[in-house]
XYZ file of C-alpha atoms in Angstrom:
379
model
C 118.699 79.649 95.122
C 116.166 78.369 92.892
C 114.009 81.377 91.301
C 111.833 79.472 89.269
C 108.236 78.064 90.108
C 108.061 74.247 89.749
C 106.080 72.377 86.690
C 103.014 71.866 89.150
C 103.429 76.020 89.843
C 103.460 76.960 86.199
C 100.269 74.594 85.846
C 98.271 75.954 88.383
C 99.402 79.601 87.483
C 98.284 79.044 83.710
C 94.710 77.513 84.990
C 94.459 80.306 87.124
C 95.406 83.108 84.755
C 92.879 81.424 81.902
C 90.096 81.877 84.315
C 90.889 85.155 85.258
C 90.942 86.437 82.042
C 88.166 84.520 80.763
C 85.665 84.803 83.804
C 86.659 87.625 86.186
C 88.308 90.013 84.184
C 84.834 90.964 82.319
C 82.843 91.214 85.753
C 85.174 93.656 86.984
C 83.253 96.901 86.369
C 80.256 95.344 87.152
C 81.049 93.819 90.492
C 82.227 97.304 91.416
C 79.082 98.913 90.465
C 76.372 96.537 92.307
C 78.880 96.273 95.064
C 78.977 92.338 95.642
C 80.959 88.937 94.502
C 78.808 86.649 93.253
C 78.248 83.619 95.445
C 78.796 81.671 92.189
C 82.300 83.152 91.400
C 83.109 82.254 95.100
C 81.769 78.719 94.406
C 83.826 78.284 91.249
C 86.747 79.282 93.062
C 86.096 76.586 95.789
C 85.603 74.209 93.087
C 88.994 74.981 91.403
C 90.742 74.260 94.890
C 91.763 77.857 94.901
C 90.679 78.841 98.283
C 92.905 77.758 101.357
C 94.501 75.248 99.310
C 97.726 75.678 102.113
C 95.497 74.076 104.933
C 95.722 70.622 105.534
C 93.353 67.696 104.250
C 91.083 67.425 106.899
C 90.408 70.988 106.977
C 89.522 70.694 103.221
C 92.777 72.193 101.963
C 95.478 70.321 99.802
C 98.524 71.118 102.013
C 99.624 72.945 99.132
C 102.916 75.783 100.214
C 102.404 79.077 100.572
C 104.407 80.061 97.385
C 101.600 78.451 95.251
C 99.101 80.343 97.332
C 100.483 83.663 96.530
C 100.686 83.037 93.202
C 96.884 81.911 92.893
C 95.704 85.273 94.458
C 98.523 86.815 92.364
C 96.661 85.703 88.898
C 93.136 85.790 90.390
C 93.925 89.825 91.259
C 95.316 90.422 87.614
C 91.570 89.975 86.377
C 89.899 91.524 89.667
C 91.480 92.731 92.211
C 88.327 92.591 94.478
C 88.066 88.905 93.909
C 91.358 88.255 94.978
C 90.712 89.419 97.968
C 88.322 86.154 98.868
C 91.372 83.717 98.828
C 93.408 85.976 100.703
C 90.803 86.295 103.441
C 90.081 82.443 103.201
C 94.293 82.066 103.738
C 94.273 84.089 106.529
C 91.049 83.012 108.682
C 91.509 79.785 107.789
C 94.978 79.764 109.472
C 93.656 81.484 112.069
C 90.818 78.770 112.467
C 92.858 75.949 112.054
C 95.566 77.049 114.483
C 92.970 78.045 117.120
C 89.723 76.992 117.175
C 88.349 73.855 118.555
C 88.942 70.794 115.598
C 85.094 70.044 115.267
C 84.375 73.576 115.208
C 87.498 74.169 112.397
C 86.045 71.403 110.222
C 82.629 72.619 110.225
C 83.460 76.110 108.961
C 87.178 75.832 107.016
C 85.422 73.014 104.584
C 82.663 75.457 104.092
C 85.184 78.229 103.317
C 87.391 75.858 101.105
C 84.489 74.936 98.930
C 83.298 78.312 98.554
C 80.170 77.921 100.321
C 80.958 80.223 103.303
C 82.953 83.462 103.761
C 84.968 84.529 106.869
C 85.717 88.023 107.781
C 88.075 89.636 110.179
C 86.469 91.677 112.751
C 89.147 93.631 114.588
C 89.110 97.355 113.967
C 86.665 99.828 116.070
C 85.531 103.193 115.723
C 88.052 105.081 117.984
C 91.037 103.378 117.081
C 92.451 102.079 113.904
C 96.326 101.552 113.954
C 95.888 101.239 117.906
C 94.949 97.860 117.192
C 95.107 96.597 121.084
C 92.654 99.562 122.166
C 89.539 97.645 122.114
C 86.526 98.200 124.017
C 84.078 95.556 122.558
C 83.174 93.150 125.709
C 82.797 89.737 125.997
C 81.681 88.905 129.431
C 81.595 85.109 130.869
C 77.938 83.971 131.494
C 77.767 80.529 132.142
C 78.719 78.616 129.225
C 78.312 81.626 126.652
C 79.816 84.931 126.292
C 77.878 87.889 125.849
C 79.384 90.259 123.136
C 78.436 94.183 123.096
C 80.003 96.807 120.848
C 80.560 97.847 117.739
C 83.689 97.051 115.233
C 83.794 99.308 112.032
C 85.886 99.266 108.959
C 85.459 95.677 108.009
C 85.996 94.089 104.701
C 83.186 92.142 103.435
C 80.937 92.835 106.598
C 77.975 92.629 105.194
C 78.692 89.473 102.942
C 80.398 86.993 105.237
C 78.817 84.249 106.563
C 81.076 83.983 109.943
C 83.295 86.342 111.811
C 86.761 86.083 113.746
C 86.142 88.637 116.532
C 88.537 90.255 118.996
C 86.921 91.121 122.322
C 87.988 92.232 125.557
C 87.682 90.139 128.143
C 89.828 91.458 130.343
C 90.256 95.392 131.589
C 91.450 98.156 129.061
C 94.526 98.677 131.029
C 95.733 95.134 130.370
C 95.590 96.196 126.924
C 96.566 93.497 124.488
C 96.928 90.994 127.359
C 92.911 91.099 128.166
C 91.714 90.530 124.347
C 90.179 86.864 123.619
C 89.426 85.683 119.754
C 86.036 84.179 118.845
C 84.505 82.367 116.141
C 81.146 83.967 115.202
C 78.221 83.221 112.996
C 76.914 86.188 111.390
C 73.414 84.982 111.774
C 73.445 85.133 115.554
C 70.825 87.165 116.706
C 71.925 90.457 117.922
C 74.216 90.932 115.153
C 73.468 93.769 112.879
C 75.677 95.360 110.123
C 76.033 98.543 107.579
C 77.956 99.360 104.921
C 80.035 102.519 103.768
C 79.939 104.216 100.615
C 83.818 103.966 99.616
C 85.715 105.190 96.693
C 87.189 101.853 95.977
C 86.867 98.199 96.888
C 83.220 98.268 96.138
C 82.308 94.465 95.420
C 84.159 93.869 98.696
C 82.513 96.254 100.807
C 83.585 97.991 104.095
C 81.240 98.760 106.858
C 80.206 98.235 110.685
C 79.098 95.169 112.743
C 77.020 95.924 115.924
C 76.642 93.513 118.609
C 73.948 93.988 120.644
C 74.472 90.983 123.708
C 75.248 88.495 121.374
C 75.765 85.365 123.069
C 78.660 82.829 121.849
C 79.330 79.737 123.059
C 82.401 79.576 124.979
C 83.708 76.432 122.754
C 84.050 79.115 120.007
C 86.588 81.005 121.689
C 90.198 80.843 119.833
C 93.232 80.282 121.426
C 93.636 81.153 125.459
C 91.391 83.492 126.915
C 93.251 86.922 127.330
C 96.143 85.598 124.595
C 93.988 85.653 121.670
C 95.138 89.053 120.071
C 99.060 88.043 120.707
C 98.061 84.452 119.167
C 95.907 85.274 116.190
C 98.094 88.256 115.059
C 100.572 85.962 114.220
C 98.685 85.127 111.113
C 99.061 88.574 109.785
C 102.758 88.121 108.707
C 101.005 85.729 106.028
C 98.360 87.931 104.756
C 100.424 90.864 104.219
C 102.779 89.409 101.807
C 99.675 87.966 100.085
C 98.467 91.437 99.749
C 101.127 92.675 98.329
C 101.164 90.419 95.645
C 97.507 90.998 95.249
C 98.141 94.613 94.561
C 101.589 94.139 92.523
C 99.120 91.991 90.227
C 97.115 95.185 89.418
C 100.231 97.119 88.911
C 102.295 94.146 86.329
C 98.506 93.882 84.670
C 98.341 97.469 84.071
C 101.988 98.056 83.052
C 101.511 94.835 80.082
C 98.659 96.764 79.107
C 100.475 100.008 78.995
C 103.507 98.544 76.950
C 101.077 96.996 74.107
C 99.106 100.521 73.693
C 102.547 102.147 73.100
C 103.012 99.719 70.101
C 100.002 100.440 68.771
C 99.105 103.961 68.953
C 100.659 106.428 66.811
C 101.781 109.982 67.120
C 103.866 112.376 64.945
C 104.451 109.587 62.575
C 105.856 107.105 65.157
C 104.267 104.603 67.310
C 104.331 106.001 70.997
C 107.262 103.296 71.993
C 109.613 105.446 69.975
C 109.373 108.228 72.532
C 111.364 107.651 75.423
C 109.241 110.032 77.954
C 107.011 107.440 77.560
C 109.043 104.026 77.751
C 111.720 105.352 80.386
C 108.966 105.777 83.271
C 107.253 102.559 82.612
C 110.792 100.933 82.384
C 111.553 102.614 85.993
C 107.905 101.157 87.231
C 108.407 97.698 85.309
C 112.149 97.612 87.786
C 110.482 98.295 90.844
C 107.579 95.932 90.488
C 110.014 92.686 89.819
C 112.046 93.605 92.637
C 108.528 94.047 95.134
C 106.953 90.910 93.584
C 110.449 89.226 94.502
C 110.041 90.037 98.061
C 106.863 88.882 98.591
C 107.548 85.805 97.187
C 110.643 85.702 99.655
C 108.331 85.985 102.617
C 106.464 83.325 101.814
C 109.239 80.960 101.167
C 110.564 82.078 104.481
C 106.938 81.166 105.702
C 107.095 77.915 103.892
C 110.611 76.977 105.524
C 109.005 78.031 109.091
C 111.593 80.887 109.047
C 110.944 84.398 110.810
C 109.396 86.782 108.062
C 107.854 89.446 110.607
C 109.890 92.321 109.003
C 109.818 91.090 105.140
C 106.059 90.650 105.540
C 105.896 94.650 106.570
C 108.344 95.095 103.658
C 105.515 93.622 101.218
C 102.752 95.463 102.927
C 103.812 98.820 102.610
C 105.622 98.941 99.156
C 103.078 96.868 97.525
C 99.793 98.848 97.808
C 102.379 102.551 97.317
C 103.604 101.070 94.414
C 100.611 99.550 92.637
C 99.137 102.734 93.047
C 102.341 104.590 91.291
C 102.323 102.157 88.819
C 98.542 102.874 87.637
C 98.861 106.159 87.461
C 101.472 106.314 85.326
C 99.921 103.508 83.106
C 96.636 105.736 83.388
C 98.703 108.882 81.733
C 100.427 106.770 79.232
C 96.727 106.141 77.709
C 96.417 109.884 77.789
C 92.786 110.968 77.531
C 91.547 107.426 76.775
C 93.025 106.112 79.958
C 91.151 108.710 82.029
C 87.574 107.127 81.236
C 85.737 104.095 82.793
C 85.496 102.092 79.852
C 89.296 101.092 80.583
C 89.957 99.798 84.281
C 92.598 102.498 85.196
C 90.712 104.891 87.259
C 88.855 101.745 89.418
C 92.025 99.827 89.959
C 93.802 103.414 91.568
C 90.682 103.468 93.291
C 90.943 99.522 94.942
C 94.605 99.629 95.556
C 94.604 103.200 97.207
C 92.443 101.284 99.937
C 95.098 98.974 100.950
C 97.556 101.743 101.893
C 95.094 102.052 104.749
C 93.726 98.830 105.517
C 95.398 95.973 107.080
C 98.217 98.147 108.827
C 99.381 101.748 107.251
C 102.739 101.929 106.035
C 103.730 103.463 109.279
C 103.126 100.980 111.494
C 104.604 98.669 108.990
C 107.658 100.650 109.398
C 107.770 100.434 112.794
C 107.563 96.714 112.710
C 110.749 97.023 110.389
C 112.621 99.340 112.738
C 112.030 97.077 115.549
C 113.175 94.156 113.975
C 116.498 95.881 112.384
C 117.315 98.090 115.548
C 120.363 96.500 117.883
C 118.527 94.700 120.706
């Protein structure tokens, strides 16, 4: 067992950490206020090779291992949690498109995504169902060489900023559940598509909203995977993103801890540094332990993926524990800063709002625990 990152991984981490601290962190609050991730920032990520690196070279990647992709997302998210969602989306959608889209279509979009010229979102959730992901009503009807899509997707991250969407639609009957769902790659400028944005408490730079499909014609060649099997085929990619989400959230937790440790050595009360008071240091020590353990758990899941081993339960562990732990850690670090931590001039309140959303999105804790139970109960 080797718990060390190699020389190349450490070099990549150092470069990304410097970019994150110098370029991303200063704009964290501004992006939240303006509700957008600048195109220039996304292009910079692409130019640095930080988007979809695990994809094959033919699709614009570099054949990078998944552990290194996790390192990249972790370091980016320390500077700006929301910008960390861009490489995460690229990795999730990139693997789906590379594995299931027609080769020419995959090359066209993946080169744009890995270069930072294009952004993809994933359109799964619908208004009448969240965790019941297979309960879809958006209809895709075959007419000649196109499918006509009608319906609504909701709670879609980057809905009004994405250039293309991985859309799940029903090609079979409602009674078929997951067996009647197909996946399509749909450019967001296709006639008949409109979007709205929600007024959310956090993740405002990412944005969340609805996508409406009104007689949207999608070429049949844009179907990904087999008809009626897209849900089961494509959903397998979510194990990867769940481990990455864990690291995205834990990066915010670790950054907050580092700032809190520093604060305790600088601030004085009753003639001593705050670091002398165990009432302040012990909670941080406890949370530092948890963050270390959760972070190793995420990298273990990515290592399993790199070695083509099952990691369904491990990814679910990452997804339910990472966001919850991050919220608890940031709250404690805010409290350790006292009244100064409550102001918007420090990032703790914004971090709380941002990480809380991932206790809901991309799979709730209850669904993740169901997955773990299913994996561990004797068959």
